Coordinates of C-alpha atoms in Angstrom, one line a residue:
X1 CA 0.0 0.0 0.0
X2 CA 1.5 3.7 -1.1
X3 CA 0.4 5.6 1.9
X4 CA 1.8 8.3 0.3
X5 CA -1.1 8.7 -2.0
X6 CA -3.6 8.3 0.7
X7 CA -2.5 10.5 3.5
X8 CA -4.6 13.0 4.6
X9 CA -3.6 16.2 2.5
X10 CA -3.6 18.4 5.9
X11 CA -1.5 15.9 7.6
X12 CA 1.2 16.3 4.3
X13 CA 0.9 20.4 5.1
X14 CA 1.1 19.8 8.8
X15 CA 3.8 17.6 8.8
X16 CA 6.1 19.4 6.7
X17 CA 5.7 22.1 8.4
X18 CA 6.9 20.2 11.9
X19 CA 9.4 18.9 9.8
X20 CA 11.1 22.4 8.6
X21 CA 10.5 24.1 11.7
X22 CA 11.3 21.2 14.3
X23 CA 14.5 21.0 12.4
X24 CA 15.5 24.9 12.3
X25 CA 15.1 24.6 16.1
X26 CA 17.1 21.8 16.8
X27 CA 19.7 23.5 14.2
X28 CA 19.8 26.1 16.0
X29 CA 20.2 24.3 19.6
X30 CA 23.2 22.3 18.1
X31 CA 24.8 25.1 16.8
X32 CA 24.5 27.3 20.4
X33 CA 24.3 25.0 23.0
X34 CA 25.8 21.3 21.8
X35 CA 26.2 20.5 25.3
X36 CA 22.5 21.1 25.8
X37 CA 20.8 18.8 23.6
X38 CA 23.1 16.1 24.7
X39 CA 22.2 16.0 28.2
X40 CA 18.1 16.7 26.7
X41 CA 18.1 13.5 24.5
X42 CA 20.1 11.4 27.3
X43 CA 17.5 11.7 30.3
X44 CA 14.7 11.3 27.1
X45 CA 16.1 8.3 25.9
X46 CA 16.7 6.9 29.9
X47 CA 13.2 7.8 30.6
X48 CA 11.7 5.8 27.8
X49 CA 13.1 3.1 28.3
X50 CA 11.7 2.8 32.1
X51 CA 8.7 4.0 30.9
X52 CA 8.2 0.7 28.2
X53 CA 9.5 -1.7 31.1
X54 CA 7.0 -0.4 33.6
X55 CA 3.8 -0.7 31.0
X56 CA 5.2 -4.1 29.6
X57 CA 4.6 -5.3 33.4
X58 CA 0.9 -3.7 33.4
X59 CA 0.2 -4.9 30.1
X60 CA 1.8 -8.6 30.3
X61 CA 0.5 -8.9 34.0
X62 CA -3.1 -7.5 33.5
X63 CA -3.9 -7.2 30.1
X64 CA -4.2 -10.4 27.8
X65 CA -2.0 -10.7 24.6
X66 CA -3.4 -11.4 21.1
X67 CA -1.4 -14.1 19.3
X68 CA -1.7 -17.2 17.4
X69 CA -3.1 -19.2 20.6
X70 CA -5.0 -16.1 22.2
X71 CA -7.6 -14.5 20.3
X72 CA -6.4 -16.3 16.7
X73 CA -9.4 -14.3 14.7
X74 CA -8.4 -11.0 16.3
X75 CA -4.3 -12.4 15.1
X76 CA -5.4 -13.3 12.0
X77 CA -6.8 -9.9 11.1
X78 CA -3.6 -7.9 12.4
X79 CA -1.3 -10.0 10.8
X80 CA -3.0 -9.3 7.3
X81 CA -3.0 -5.6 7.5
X82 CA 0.3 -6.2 9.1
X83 CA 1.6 -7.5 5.7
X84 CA -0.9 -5.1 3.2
X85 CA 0.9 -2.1 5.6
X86 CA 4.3 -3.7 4.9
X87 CA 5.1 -3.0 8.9
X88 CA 8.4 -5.3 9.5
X89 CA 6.8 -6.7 12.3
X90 CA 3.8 -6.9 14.0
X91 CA 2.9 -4.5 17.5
X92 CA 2.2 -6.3 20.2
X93 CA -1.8 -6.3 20.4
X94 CA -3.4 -6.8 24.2
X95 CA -7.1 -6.8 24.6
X96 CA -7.6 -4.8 28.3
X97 CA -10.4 -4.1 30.8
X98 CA -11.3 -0.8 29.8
X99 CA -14.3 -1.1 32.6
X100 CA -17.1 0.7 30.6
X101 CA -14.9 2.7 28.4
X102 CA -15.0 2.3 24.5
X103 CA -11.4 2.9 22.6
X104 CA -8.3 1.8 20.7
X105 CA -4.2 3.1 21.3
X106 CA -1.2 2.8 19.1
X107 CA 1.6 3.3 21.7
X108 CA 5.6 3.3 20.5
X109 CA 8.5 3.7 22.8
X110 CA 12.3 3.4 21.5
X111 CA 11.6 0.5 19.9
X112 CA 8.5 -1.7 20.8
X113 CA 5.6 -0.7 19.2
X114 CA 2.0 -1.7 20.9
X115 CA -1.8 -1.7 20.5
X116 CA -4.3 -1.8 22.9
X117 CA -8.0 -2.4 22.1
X118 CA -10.3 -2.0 24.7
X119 CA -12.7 -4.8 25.7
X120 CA -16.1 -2.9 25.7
X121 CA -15.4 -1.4 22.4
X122 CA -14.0 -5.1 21.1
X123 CA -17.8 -6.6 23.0
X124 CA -19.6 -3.3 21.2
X125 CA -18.6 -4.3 17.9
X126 CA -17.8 -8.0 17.5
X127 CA -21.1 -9.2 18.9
X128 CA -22.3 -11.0 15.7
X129 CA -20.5 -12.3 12.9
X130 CA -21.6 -9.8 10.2
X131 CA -19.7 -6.6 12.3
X132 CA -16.5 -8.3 11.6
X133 CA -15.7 -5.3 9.6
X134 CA -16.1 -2.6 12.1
X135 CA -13.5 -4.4 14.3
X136 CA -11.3 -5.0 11.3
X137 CA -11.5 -1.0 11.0
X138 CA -10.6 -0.2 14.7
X139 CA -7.1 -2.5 14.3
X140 CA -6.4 -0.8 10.8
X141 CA -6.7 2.1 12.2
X142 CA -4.0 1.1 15.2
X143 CA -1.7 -0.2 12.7
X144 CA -2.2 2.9 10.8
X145 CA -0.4 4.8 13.1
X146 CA 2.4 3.1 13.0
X147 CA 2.7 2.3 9.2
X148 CA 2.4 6.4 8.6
X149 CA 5.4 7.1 10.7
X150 CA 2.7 8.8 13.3
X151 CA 4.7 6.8 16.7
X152 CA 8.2 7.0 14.6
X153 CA 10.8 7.9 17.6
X154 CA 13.1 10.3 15.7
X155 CA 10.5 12.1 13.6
X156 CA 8.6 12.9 16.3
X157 CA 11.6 14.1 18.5
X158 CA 12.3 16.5 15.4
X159 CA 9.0 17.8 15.5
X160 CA 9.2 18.0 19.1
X161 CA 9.9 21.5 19.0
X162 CA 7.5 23.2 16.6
X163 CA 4.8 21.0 17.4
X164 CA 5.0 23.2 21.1
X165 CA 4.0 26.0 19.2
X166 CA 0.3 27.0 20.2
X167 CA -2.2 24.7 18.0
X168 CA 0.1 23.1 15.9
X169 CA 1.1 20.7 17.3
X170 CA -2.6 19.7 17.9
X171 CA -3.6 20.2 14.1
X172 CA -1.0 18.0 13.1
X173 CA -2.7 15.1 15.4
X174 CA -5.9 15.8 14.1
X175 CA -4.5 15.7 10.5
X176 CA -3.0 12.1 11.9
X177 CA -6.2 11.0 12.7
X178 CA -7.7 11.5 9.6
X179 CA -4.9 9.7 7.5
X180 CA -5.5 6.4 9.9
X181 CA -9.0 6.5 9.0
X182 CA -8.4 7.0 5.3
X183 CA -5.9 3.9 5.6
X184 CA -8.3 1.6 7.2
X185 CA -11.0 2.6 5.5
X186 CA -8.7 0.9 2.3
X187 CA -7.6 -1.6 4.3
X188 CA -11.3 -3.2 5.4
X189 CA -13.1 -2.0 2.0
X190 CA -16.4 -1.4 3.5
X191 CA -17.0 2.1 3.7
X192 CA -20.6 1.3 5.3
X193 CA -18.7 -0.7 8.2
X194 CA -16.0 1.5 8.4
X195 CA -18.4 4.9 8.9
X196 CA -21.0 2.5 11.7
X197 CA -17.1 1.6 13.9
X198 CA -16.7 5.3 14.0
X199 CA -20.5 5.8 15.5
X200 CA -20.0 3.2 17.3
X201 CA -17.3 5.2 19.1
X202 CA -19.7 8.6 19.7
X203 CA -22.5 6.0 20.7
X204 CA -20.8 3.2 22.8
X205 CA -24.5 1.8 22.7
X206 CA -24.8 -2.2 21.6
X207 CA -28.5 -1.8 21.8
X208 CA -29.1 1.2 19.6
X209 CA -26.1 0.6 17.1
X210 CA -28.6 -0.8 14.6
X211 CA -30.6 1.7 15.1
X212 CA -28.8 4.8 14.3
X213 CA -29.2 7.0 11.4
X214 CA -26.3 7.7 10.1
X215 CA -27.3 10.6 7.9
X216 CA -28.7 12.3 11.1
X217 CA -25.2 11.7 13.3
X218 CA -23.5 13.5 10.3
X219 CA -26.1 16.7 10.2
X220 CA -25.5 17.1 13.8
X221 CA -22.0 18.3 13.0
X222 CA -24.5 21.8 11.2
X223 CA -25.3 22.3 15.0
X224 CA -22.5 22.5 16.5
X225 CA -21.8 26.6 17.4
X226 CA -19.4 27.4 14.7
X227 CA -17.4 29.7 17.2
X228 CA -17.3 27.5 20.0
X229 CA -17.3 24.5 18.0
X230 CA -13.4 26.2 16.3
X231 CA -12.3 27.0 19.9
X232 CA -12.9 23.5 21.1
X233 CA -11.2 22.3 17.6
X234 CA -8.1 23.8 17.5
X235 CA -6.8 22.6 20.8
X236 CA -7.6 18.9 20.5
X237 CA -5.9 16.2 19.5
X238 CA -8.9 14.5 17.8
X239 CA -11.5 15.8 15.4
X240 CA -15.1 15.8 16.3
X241 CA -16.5 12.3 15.3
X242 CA -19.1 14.0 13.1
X243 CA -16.0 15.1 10.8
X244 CA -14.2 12.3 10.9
X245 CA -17.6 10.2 9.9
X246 CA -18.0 13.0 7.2
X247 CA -14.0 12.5 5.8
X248 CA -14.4 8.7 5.8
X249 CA -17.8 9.5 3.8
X250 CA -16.2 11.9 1.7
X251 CA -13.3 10.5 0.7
X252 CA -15.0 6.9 -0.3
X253 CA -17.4 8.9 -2.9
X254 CA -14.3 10.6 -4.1
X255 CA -12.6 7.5 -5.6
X256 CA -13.6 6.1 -8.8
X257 CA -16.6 4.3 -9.4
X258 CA -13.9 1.4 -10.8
X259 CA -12.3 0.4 -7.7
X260 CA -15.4 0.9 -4.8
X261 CA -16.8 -2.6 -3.6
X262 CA -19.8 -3.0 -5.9
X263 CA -20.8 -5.2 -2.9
X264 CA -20.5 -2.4 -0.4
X265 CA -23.5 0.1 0.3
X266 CA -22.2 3.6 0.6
X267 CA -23.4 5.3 3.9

């Protein structure tokens, strides 16, 4: 898969951006205070480095880990978009307690790369056979992460310091976002399931997910205060559901009639 061609084209703008001005800073560091940015990365690198040791004992010693013996369906799906995303290996995948709460992480340290899927959302959309997809969309869009360089080590140290500039840093992450979904959405070629798992994240509701209009969840979006509504935006790391079921949406009409799932109903 070129992920190239299907990142999102704010997250291209955005990152390029971190790119130039991360690097100028850091140019400019080395150049005045060497010394400085020695003793910066050291402690960084140190701190890491605990900081993966102590959440591999939480993870390994509360969480349960998805392999070829554990979970093999869950396995199975990872290791294909493992392959389709050309990742060298495959992150560690761990299904955890999340006690009520309905989400997904891609987490890198130095060098171990991770996913967590949390166990309400994996009960929310895995309850019968034909939702298979909507899963399959959640783990693409874990993997995603990490295929798009989003949890790369170095790039994001370079980035480091321009994405502490006021709202940057947080477009970029929504820009992220939307390239993860765009990448799943390719990756589990159901544009129908892949818009329903991202409902399924606003909702959290196994009783009314059949029931939910998605045409309606997207309209709400023409409520939101458009003031308020940019306030709130620009300082968080994820865009409001509505837009990212609206992108997803978007961006399936936008490819050729030729290469949509004839199968597929469009949402």
């Amino acid at each position: 898969m070129n992920i190239s061609e299907i990142r999102h084209p704010k997250e291209a703008l955005y990152r390029t951006i971190c790119l130039i001005v991360g690097s100028l800073i850091w140019l400019a560091l080395l150049l005045g205070t060497y010394f400085f940015v020695l003793i910066f990365l050291i402690p960084i690198a140190i701190s890491l480095w605990i900081a993966e040791k102590f959440f591999q004992v939480s993870v390994y010693g509360n969480a349960v880990n998805v392999n070829s013996k554990q979970y093999p369906a869950i396995d199975t799906i990872a290791k294909e978009f493992t392959a389709s995303l050309d990742l060298k290996k495959q992150p560690e995948i761990f299904v955890v307690n999340s006690q009520g709460m309905t989400n997904a992480l891609a987490i890198k340290f130095l060098s171990g790369k991770y996913v967590l899927l949390y166990s309400d959302l994996v009960d929310l959309l895995w309850q019968k056979d034909n939702k298979e997809d909507q899963l399959r969309f959640v783990i693409a869009h874990e993997l995603a992460h990490h295929a798009a360089g989003h949890m790369n080590f170095w790039t994001n140290l370079i980035m480091k310091p321009a994405k502490l500039i006021p709202f940057l840093g947080a477009a970029y992450n929504r820009s992220c976002e939307l390239t993860s979904d765009r990448i799943a959405a390719e990756l589990v070629k159901n544009q129908k399931a892949s818009i329903d798992a991202l409902i399924a994240l606003a909702s959290g509701s196994a009783s009314l997910f059949d029931l939910t209009d998605k045409v309606a969840f997207i309209e709400q979006e023409n409520r939101v205060p458009s003031g308020f509504g940019f306030i709130q935006e620009v300082g968080s790391s994820h865009p409001r559901m509505t837009k990212r079921v609206m992108a997803v949406n978007e961006y399936g009409h936008s490819k050729p009639a030729a290469v949509r799932n004839p199968n597929v109903q469009a949402a």
